[in-house]
mmCIF file of C-alpha atoms and ligand atoms in Angstrom:
data_model
loop_
_atom_site.group_PDB
_atom_site.id
_atom_site.type_symbol
_atom_site.label_atom_id
_atom_site.label_comp_id
_atom_site.label_asym_id
_atom_site.label_seq_id
_atom_site.Cartn_x
_atom_site.Cartn_y
_atom_site.Cartn_z
ATOM 1 C CA UNK A 1 102.356 97.429 77.032
ATOM 2 C CA UNK A 2 102.137 100.850 78.772
ATOM 3 C CA UNK A 3 102.706 100.650 82.564
ATOM 4 C CA UNK A 4 99.630 100.522 84.682
ATOM 5 C CA UNK A 5 98.780 103.927 86.160
ATOM 6 C CA UNK A 6 98.558 103.588 89.953
ATOM 7 C CA UNK A 7 97.379 105.943 92.623
ATOM 8 C CA UNK A 8 98.134 105.140 96.336
ATOM 9 C CA UNK A 9 95.892 106.482 99.159
ATOM 10 C CA UNK A 10 97.542 106.797 102.551
ATOM 11 C CA UNK A 11 97.035 108.214 106.009
ATOM 12 C CA UNK A 12 100.324 107.550 107.843
ATOM 13 C CA UNK A 13 103.860 106.545 107.669
ATOM 14 C CA UNK A 14 103.597 104.809 104.300
ATOM 15 C CA UNK A 15 105.968 101.824 104.654
ATOM 16 C CA UNK A 16 103.780 99.896 102.271
ATOM 17 C CA UNK A 17 103.833 102.804 99.857
ATOM 18 C CA UNK A 18 107.610 102.647 100.090
ATOM 19 C CA UNK A 19 107.537 99.036 99.093
ATOM 20 C CA UNK A 20 105.394 99.803 96.083
ATOM 21 C CA UNK A 21 107.637 102.834 95.137
ATOM 22 C CA UNK A 22 110.692 100.452 95.396
ATOM 23 C CA UNK A 23 109.004 97.772 93.226
ATOM 24 C CA UNK A 24 107.928 100.319 90.566
ATOM 25 C CA UNK A 25 111.458 101.545 90.314
ATOM 26 C CA UNK A 26 112.842 98.131 89.082
ATOM 27 C CA UNK A 27 113.318 98.065 85.331
ATOM 28 C CA UNK A 28 110.529 96.311 83.438
ATOM 29 C CA UNK A 29 108.100 96.532 86.393
ATOM 30 C CA UNK A 30 104.591 96.747 84.780
ATOM 31 C CA UNK A 31 103.136 99.642 86.904
ATOM 32 C CA UNK A 32 103.997 103.146 87.867
ATOM 33 C CA UNK A 33 102.757 105.322 90.690
ATOM 34 C CA UNK A 34 101.323 108.578 89.307
ATOM 35 C CA UNK A 35 99.769 110.066 92.395
ATOM 36 C CA UNK A 36 99.775 109.642 96.169
ATOM 37 C CA UNK A 37 96.816 111.122 98.013
ATOM 38 C CA UNK A 38 96.742 111.481 101.841
ATOM 39 C CA UNK A 39 93.761 112.616 103.899
ATOM 40 C CA UNK A 40 96.321 113.706 106.616
ATOM 41 C CA UNK A 41 98.530 116.638 105.819
ATOM 42 C CA UNK A 42 101.484 115.427 107.853
ATOM 43 C CA UNK A 43 101.415 111.811 106.876
ATOM 44 C CA UNK A 44 105.061 110.552 106.675
ATOM 45 C CA UNK A 45 104.302 108.755 103.427
ATOM 46 C CA UNK A 46 103.907 112.079 101.574
ATOM 47 C CA UNK A 47 107.611 112.799 102.123
ATOM 48 C CA UNK A 48 108.440 109.321 100.841
ATOM 49 C CA UNK A 49 106.572 110.042 97.651
ATOM 50 C CA UNK A 50 108.103 113.556 97.280
ATOM 51 C CA UNK A 51 111.546 112.108 97.688
ATOM 52 C CA UNK A 52 110.840 109.845 94.745
ATOM 53 C CA UNK A 53 109.406 112.611 92.641
ATOM 54 C CA UNK A 54 105.894 111.406 92.731
ATOM 55 C CA UNK A 55 103.054 113.868 92.657
ATOM 56 C CA UNK A 56 101.228 114.221 96.002
ATOM 57 C CA UNK A 57 97.939 115.697 97.048
ATOM 58 C CA UNK A 58 96.326 116.205 100.460
ATOM 59 C CA UNK A 59 92.536 115.888 100.505
ATOM 60 C CA UNK A 60 91.581 116.396 104.193
ATOM 61 C CA UNK A 61 88.370 114.751 104.943
ATOM 62 C CA UNK A 62 87.693 117.444 107.595
ATOM 63 C CA UNK A 63 87.308 119.996 104.953
ATOM 64 C CA UNK A 64 84.185 118.441 103.612
ATOM 65 C CA UNK A 65 80.560 118.165 104.892
ATOM 66 C CA UNK A 66 80.371 114.393 105.012
ATOM 67 C CA UNK A 67 81.760 111.445 103.127
ATOM 68 C CA UNK A 68 80.071 112.015 99.815
ATOM 69 C CA UNK A 69 81.753 115.316 98.905
ATOM 70 C CA UNK A 70 85.076 113.950 100.316
ATOM 71 C CA UNK A 71 84.844 110.883 98.108
ATOM 72 C CA UNK A 72 83.827 113.088 95.118
ATOM 73 C CA UNK A 73 87.099 115.012 95.587
ATOM 74 C CA UNK A 74 88.987 111.755 95.789
ATOM 75 C CA UNK A 75 87.330 110.568 92.601
ATOM 76 C CA UNK A 76 88.024 113.742 90.723
ATOM 77 C CA UNK A 77 91.759 113.640 91.719
ATOM 78 C CA UNK A 78 91.991 110.047 90.707
ATOM 79 C CA UNK A 79 90.358 110.744 87.387
ATOM 80 C CA UNK A 80 92.534 113.811 86.712
ATOM 81 C CA UNK A 81 95.594 111.685 87.241
ATOM 82 C CA UNK A 82 94.220 108.986 84.978
ATOM 83 C CA UNK A 83 94.600 106.350 87.583
ATOM 84 C CA UNK A 84 93.801 102.783 86.491
ATOM 85 C CA UNK A 85 94.286 101.225 89.799
ATOM 86 C CA UNK A 86 93.924 102.594 93.390
ATOM 87 C CA UNK A 87 95.944 101.025 96.158
ATOM 88 C CA UNK A 88 94.888 101.678 99.760
ATOM 89 C CA UNK A 89 98.020 101.526 101.906
ATOM 90 C CA UNK A 90 97.157 102.414 105.490
ATOM 91 C CA UNK A 91 94.261 104.698 104.401
ATOM 92 C CA UNK A 92 92.258 105.151 107.515
ATOM 93 C CA UNK A 93 88.869 106.263 106.048
ATOM 94 C CA UNK A 94 86.130 103.855 105.345
ATOM 95 C CA UNK A 95 84.986 104.284 101.768
ATOM 96 C CA UNK A 96 81.226 104.256 101.137
ATOM 97 C CA UNK A 97 79.488 101.785 98.684
ATOM 98 C CA UNK A 98 78.991 104.344 95.856
ATOM 99 C CA UNK A 99 82.784 105.148 95.731
ATOM 100 C CA UNK A 100 83.658 101.490 96.058
ATOM 101 C CA UNK A 101 81.215 100.522 93.302
ATOM 102 C CA UNK A 102 82.605 103.196 90.988
ATOM 103 C CA UNK A 103 86.153 101.773 91.473
ATOM 104 C CA UNK A 104 85.233 98.128 91.921
ATOM 105 C CA UNK A 105 87.839 95.878 90.301
ATOM 106 C CA UNK A 106 90.253 98.754 90.305
ATOM 107 C CA UNK A 107 90.549 99.300 94.048
ATOM 108 C CA UNK A 108 92.781 97.156 96.274
ATOM 109 C CA UNK A 109 93.804 97.176 99.972
ATOM 110 C CA UNK A 110 96.307 95.523 102.328
ATOM 111 C CA UNK A 111 95.055 94.344 105.584
ATOM 112 C CA UNK A 112 97.295 93.049 108.466
ATOM 113 C CA UNK A 113 95.507 89.640 109.082
ATOM 114 C CA UNK A 114 94.736 86.455 107.231
ATOM 115 C CA UNK A 115 91.266 87.458 106.175
ATOM 116 C CA UNK A 116 88.520 86.481 106.728
ATOM 117 C CA UNK A 117 90.160 86.233 110.234
ATOM 118 C CA UNK A 118 90.198 89.556 112.072
ATOM 119 C CA UNK A 119 88.718 92.170 109.865
ATOM 120 C CA UNK A 120 88.838 95.699 111.360
ATOM 121 C CA UNK A 121 91.321 97.073 113.920
ATOM 122 C CA UNK A 122 93.759 95.530 116.521
ATOM 123 C CA UNK A 123 94.269 92.472 114.407
ATOM 124 C CA UNK A 124 97.502 91.433 116.075
ATOM 125 C CA UNK A 125 96.271 91.741 119.654
ATOM 126 C CA UNK A 126 93.283 89.728 118.605
ATOM 127 C CA UNK A 127 95.295 86.967 117.072
ATOM 128 C CA UNK A 128 97.472 86.737 120.186
ATOM 129 C CA UNK A 129 94.486 86.700 122.439
ATOM 130 C CA UNK A 130 92.957 83.837 120.507
ATOM 131 C CA UNK A 131 96.225 81.855 120.710
ATOM 132 C CA UNK A 132 96.466 81.761 116.910
ATOM 133 C CA UNK A 133 99.451 79.842 115.600
ATOM 134 C CA UNK A 134 99.735 82.037 112.548
ATOM 135 C CA UNK A 135 99.059 85.636 111.655
ATOM 136 C CA UNK A 136 99.745 87.439 108.405
ATOM 137 C CA UNK A 137 98.486 89.881 105.728
ATOM 138 C CA UNK A 138 95.988 89.913 102.899
ATOM 139 C CA UNK A 139 95.972 91.964 99.747
ATOM 140 C CA UNK A 140 92.382 91.928 98.444
ATOM 141 C CA UNK A 141 89.965 93.714 96.126
ATOM 142 C CA UNK A 142 87.875 96.241 97.930
ATOM 143 C CA UNK A 143 84.111 95.661 98.052
ATOM 144 C CA UNK A 144 81.450 97.657 100.061
ATOM 145 C CA UNK A 145 81.731 95.299 102.983
ATOM 146 C CA UNK A 146 84.791 96.259 104.994
ATOM 147 C CA UNK A 147 87.904 93.998 104.758
ATOM 148 C CA UNK A 148 86.040 91.602 102.612
ATOM 149 C CA UNK A 149 86.476 91.005 98.797
ATOM 150 C CA UNK A 150 88.409 88.673 96.616
ATOM 151 C CA UNK A 151 91.943 87.813 97.904
ATOM 152 C CA UNK A 152 94.857 88.486 95.544
ATOM 153 C CA UNK A 153 97.869 87.560 97.832
ATOM 154 C CA UNK A 154 98.163 86.256 101.349
ATOM 155 C CA UNK A 155 101.198 85.342 103.478
ATOM 156 C CA UNK A 156 101.434 84.022 106.944
ATOM 157 C CA UNK A 157 104.083 84.322 109.762
ATOM 158 C CA UNK A 158 104.117 82.359 112.955
ATOM 159 C CA UNK A 159 102.873 83.845 116.251
ATOM 160 C CA UNK A 160 105.596 83.259 118.876
ATOM 161 C CA UNK A 161 104.793 82.662 122.549
ATOM 162 C CA UNK A 162 106.431 85.821 123.698
ATOM 163 C CA UNK A 163 104.896 88.045 121.053
ATOM 164 C CA UNK A 164 103.301 91.396 121.859
ATOM 165 C CA UNK A 165 100.990 93.225 119.344
ATOM 166 C CA UNK A 166 104.054 95.246 118.443
ATOM 167 C CA UNK A 167 106.486 92.366 117.699
ATOM 168 C CA UNK A 168 103.835 90.538 115.795
ATOM 169 C CA UNK A 169 102.959 93.671 113.801
ATOM 170 C CA UNK A 170 106.623 94.127 112.957
ATOM 171 C CA UNK A 171 106.851 90.498 111.670
ATOM 172 C CA UNK A 172 103.745 90.848 109.647
ATOM 173 C CA UNK A 173 104.925 94.067 108.147
ATOM 174 C CA UNK A 174 107.942 92.371 106.583
ATOM 175 C CA UNK A 175 105.572 90.139 104.652
ATOM 176 C CA UNK A 176 103.233 93.048 103.799
ATOM 177 C CA UNK A 177 106.159 94.689 102.002
ATOM 178 C CA UNK A 178 106.559 91.638 99.861
ATOM 179 C CA UNK A 179 102.899 90.901 99.243
ATOM 180 C CA UNK A 180 101.779 94.357 98.099
ATOM 181 C CA UNK A 181 104.299 94.661 95.173
ATOM 182 C CA UNK A 182 103.508 91.056 94.214
ATOM 183 C CA UNK A 183 99.841 91.797 94.128
ATOM 184 C CA UNK A 184 100.406 94.866 92.051
ATOM 185 C CA UNK A 185 102.603 92.908 89.684
ATOM 186 C CA UNK A 186 99.969 90.268 89.282
ATOM 187 C CA UNK A 187 97.284 92.706 88.419
ATOM 188 C CA UNK A 188 99.450 94.749 86.007
ATOM 189 C CA UNK A 189 100.460 91.642 84.249
ATOM 190 C CA UNK A 190 96.923 90.273 83.969
ATOM 191 C CA UNK A 191 94.962 93.386 83.099
ATOM 192 C CA UNK A 192 91.337 92.966 82.381
ATOM 193 C CA UNK A 193 91.082 89.840 84.576
ATOM 194 C CA UNK A 194 89.912 91.639 87.653
HETATM 195 C C1 GRF B 1 99.644 98.273 107.491
HETATM 196 O O1 GRF B 1 99.843 97.348 108.553
HETATM 197 C C2 GRF B 1 98.535 97.956 106.582
HETATM 198 O O2 GRF B 1 98.271 96.498 106.639
HETATM 199 C C3 GRF B 1 97.382 98.522 107.321
HETATM 200 O O3 GRF B 1 97.824 99.793 107.840
HETATM 201 C C4 GRF B 1 99.269 99.681 108.038
HETATM 202 C C5 GRF B 1 99.825 100.822 107.286
HETATM 203 O O4 GRF B 1 101.249 100.865 107.512
HETATM 204 N N1 GRF B 1 96.251 98.627 106.373
HETATM 205 P P1 GRF B 1 102.124 101.749 106.563
HETATM 206 O O5 GRF B 1 101.575 103.182 106.595
HETATM 207 O O6 GRF B 1 102.086 101.242 105.147
HETATM 208 O O7 GRF B 1 103.519 101.750 107.114
#
């Protein structure tokens, strides 16, 4: 079967993008990254993509009058690349319901908490403040409600007594880098089941 054509949307350093790039490089992996889009021109992840010979595009939301034309530009770029799946990887724009509905079942995200715990920002600080025993990450399908949607893969890590938000984030990130490629593989191997 042809490899699943994947686009990755980023806004920053792109360590999850790197994990996806590395996974796709493995012989026999059922997906390939055909395009990386960033809404931030100097996002570090763009260089990671370019180093791997992957096409990149900057679509700066500030160049558009509102979310709808920005999302139309995203949609046009994704269609032009014939993307079959879109992975949000540290993409820091909320996508509106019309865009999400257009891509529903083909749009996934990684979030640094064990959803439904801690949707939104500052997940690690909130887990520590609550005295949570475990933190983790979730790869899920995107639905119009933010950080909701069917879970594909989750992994947990312990919260240690001396953790700061930074040390916990670093521990969670190591499992993010395993979960996102696994989720991509599961989807690519089970096409049509979304
Ligand atoms: C990750 O923690 C991810 O879960 C969240 O944003 C962060 C992105 O990091 N959505 P990176 O750009 O992939 O390194």
